[in-house]
Amino acid sequence: MSVSSPLNQKIEFVKGVGSSRAEVLFQELGVRTVEDFINIFPFRYDDRSEFVLIKDVRHGDSVQLKGTLISLEKVRGRNRSRLTGMFKDASGLIELTWFQGVKWISETLQVNCEYVLYGKVNIYRGKRSIPHPEMELATKAENQSAYLPVYASTETLGRKNLGIRTRRNILMNIFQILGPQHFPEILPGELLRILKLCNRYEAYTWIHFPENEHERGHASNRLKFEELFFLQLRILQVKKSREQKLRGLVFEKVGNYFNRFYREKLNFELTGAQKRVIKEIRNDLGSQIQMNRLLQGDVGSGKTVVALMSMLIAIDNGYQACILAPTEILAQQHFQSISDSVRGLGIQVGFLSGSVKGRTRKDLLRFLRDGHIHFLVGTHAILEDPVKFKNLGLAVTDEQHRFGVAQRARLWVKNVDIPPHILVMTATPIPRTLAMTTYGDLDVSIIDELPPGRKPVKTIHKVEADRMRIIKFMKEEIAQGRQIYIVYPLIEESAILDLENLQQGYEELRNYFPLQEYQIAVVHGRMKSGDKEMEMQRFVKGTAQIMVATTVIEVGVNVPNASIMIIENAERFGLSQLHQLRGRVGRGADQSFCILMTKTLLTHYAKERIKTMCKTDNGFEIAEVDMKLRGPGDIEGTQQSGVVDLKIASIVTDSKIMQTARHFALEILDKDPSLSLTEHKATKDHLDQIKGKYKNWGRIS
Ligand code: ADP
Ligand code: MG
C-alpha cells in the first residue's frame, strides 16, 4: 500500500471526526489511521427491523426503540444544565437525558418527529431514563440495511459522542473515498480460488455494511481466514528458523540400555499411541535438529514410560538425561519409579531438590559433572547454575503448565555447545486450536489412548444433604480395603482460610471416623516438606485410609489403591483442575468414584463445569469446554505467552478455519519457504509488515 493511500491518512481528517474525537479514538481504541479504524470489526449485528417496546424496557438493557420525540427541555442544574426529552411509542413513554453537548443536541433534534433510537437504559432519579441516546430520523434509518453492526464501546466513547451510530457514519464517510484499488490482494490467488474467498474490498465493505447474511458470512469468513493464515505463516516461520539455527545432538542408535529395558523390564505391552509417540521422538533424536516436542496425554495415559524410554536412548548414545517435576513430592515419586524400573541395568539415578543439602549434594554434583550419574531426577533445583552436567542429551519436564517458559529456556544452556533435546509433558490437554497458536512452533505428540483394562471413573454430583450417605459409602469402601482422598480448594489470597476449611473438615470427619479405628493423613501447602512427605507416605503405604488435603496432591501422585476422590466445594475449582484431581483415582483395577460436593445453588458456569465432569472423562473435550467457559486467555500455561491476539477470528469457535489456514500455510512454505516467488510477493510484503508488530516472537518458548 502506498504512503499516499487514504488508508494511511490520519483519522482526524476524515469527515465527521476532527481533532478532539481523534484524540478519544486513539486513547480508547488505539486508532490513529483510517486503516486502524476499519480494522475494528463489529462483534455482532442487531436486526434493525426489530424494535423493543418501551413498556418492556428494563434497567441495564441496550435497546433499539422507534417512536416520536414529544418534548425537549433544558433543565437548569446547580452547576450546569442538562437536556431532557420524552420519547413515546404505542406502548409508553421513556425519558431521555443529555448532560453534555446540550446546545448542539437541542438544535439538531426535532420535536414531533419520528426517530430510531439506540441506547442503554439507566435509572435516573428513580425513573427509567436513557442517557445520551443515539438518534436518527426514522426516514433516514429506513434507507439503510437491516443489519446494524455493533462495535465494542467504552463509556468514554459514549460520552464523547462516539457511539455506534456516529462510528457507523464515520465508516460511511470513509468508504465513500475508498475503492477496490485501495485493497490490493494479499492472499495467494490460488487460495482465493480453492477456498472461494471474496476479495478484500468486498470483505471490508461487507463486514461493516452487510446487506444480507450472504455478504456478512463471506466477509467474516475471508477476514478470519486471512488473520489465521498470516498467524500460521508467522508461527511456522519462527519454527523453521529455529530448526535451522539449532543444530541438535544426533542419537543414532538404540542400544543395550533401551533394548534390555524393553525385553527384561517392561512388564506391559505399550499402547499403540505410546509406540507411535516413541517413534516420533526417536526420529527427532536422530535428525540433527534439536527436538522441542510437547507431549500431551491425559492423566494416566502413560507418559512416564515414554519419557523413560527416550532417556534410555540418550544414555545409549553416551549422553546424560534429566527429568524435572514441579513439586518435591512428584519428583520423589518419579525418582522411586524410575529407579525401580531400571534396577539391575547398571544405570545410576540421582535425585536433586532444594532439600538435598550438604555432603550429599556436593557428591551428587560431582558425580553429575564427571558423568557417573546417567539420569538426574528432580525439581527446578536442577536449573540452578551450579548444577552442571558432563553432557546433557535430553531434558524432560513433566506437567509443563507449572513450569515457566523462562525456566525451560534455562535448560538449553546446560550444554555449552549444542543444546539438549527437550521433551515437555503435560497432562492438561490443550485444545487443538490453542495448541496450534500457543505451541504452534513446538512439535506436538499426543497420547490419545489409555492403557487397557482401566475402568472409567464414575463421577457424581452431591450436596450437603447427601453427606450421611456419603459417609456410609466411604466406610463400606474402606472396609473393602480401599483408600480415599478428600480435597479442599486452595484459595490463593488466603492460605489461612484454606487451613481453617481443611481443619474444620478434618474435625468433622473425625466424628464419623474415630481415631481408634481410622487413620487420616493430612497434607497442606503450609506444612514443612518433611512433614508433608511423612503424611504422604502414610497414605502411599496404606497405613492411612483417608487423606485430607488441599490441592497439593493435584500433580501426579500415584496410589493405585485409592479409589475414591471427594472434592469439597467443587464449584470453586476450574475444570482442568477437577479433571487433574479426578485422574488421581481410577489407576487400579477397582471401580473408582469421584464425588463432587457443592452447595445447592450454583452459578451458571459452575453448573456447566460440574455437568461436564459428570458427563465425560475425555481430557480434550473437557479442555474445549473449559476454554469456551473461560476464554482462551485463562487456560493454564497460556497467559504468559500473549500470542493469542486476534481481531476477528476466535480460537474457540473457528478451529476449522484455523486448521485450514495451517494446512495451506504449511503447503505454501513447503513449496516456497522464503515466499520469494512472484505469486507470493504480496503475501510476503504483508507478512513483513505484521511481523514488525510482533518483534519478540522468536522467544515464545
Ligand atoms: P501419566 O501420563 O499420568 O504420567 P503414568 O506414566 O504415571 O501416567 O502411568 C500411569 C500408570 O499406568 C503407571 O502405573 C504405569 O506404569 C501404567 N502404564 C503405563 N503404560 C501402560 C501400558 N501400556 N499398559 C499398562 N499400564 C501402563
Ligand atoms: Mg505423570
Coordinates of C-alpha atoms and ligand atoms in Angstrom, one line a residue, residues 300 303-304 330 334 398-399 425 427 556 584 587, ligand 2:
G300 CA -2.8 -41.9 33.5
K303 CA 3.7 -40.6 29.6
T304 CA 6.3 -41.6 32.1
L330 CA 6.2 -35.7 42.3
H334 CA 9.5 -40.2 39.6
D398 CA 6.8 -33.0 33.4
E399 CA 3.5 -31.2 33.9
M425 CA 5.0 -33.3 29.0
A427 CA -1.5 -33.7 31.3
G556 CA 1.0 -36.6 39.7
R584 CA -5.6 -39.5 40.9
R587 CA -5.5 -46.2 38.5
Ligands
MG2 MG 2.7 -38.2 35.1

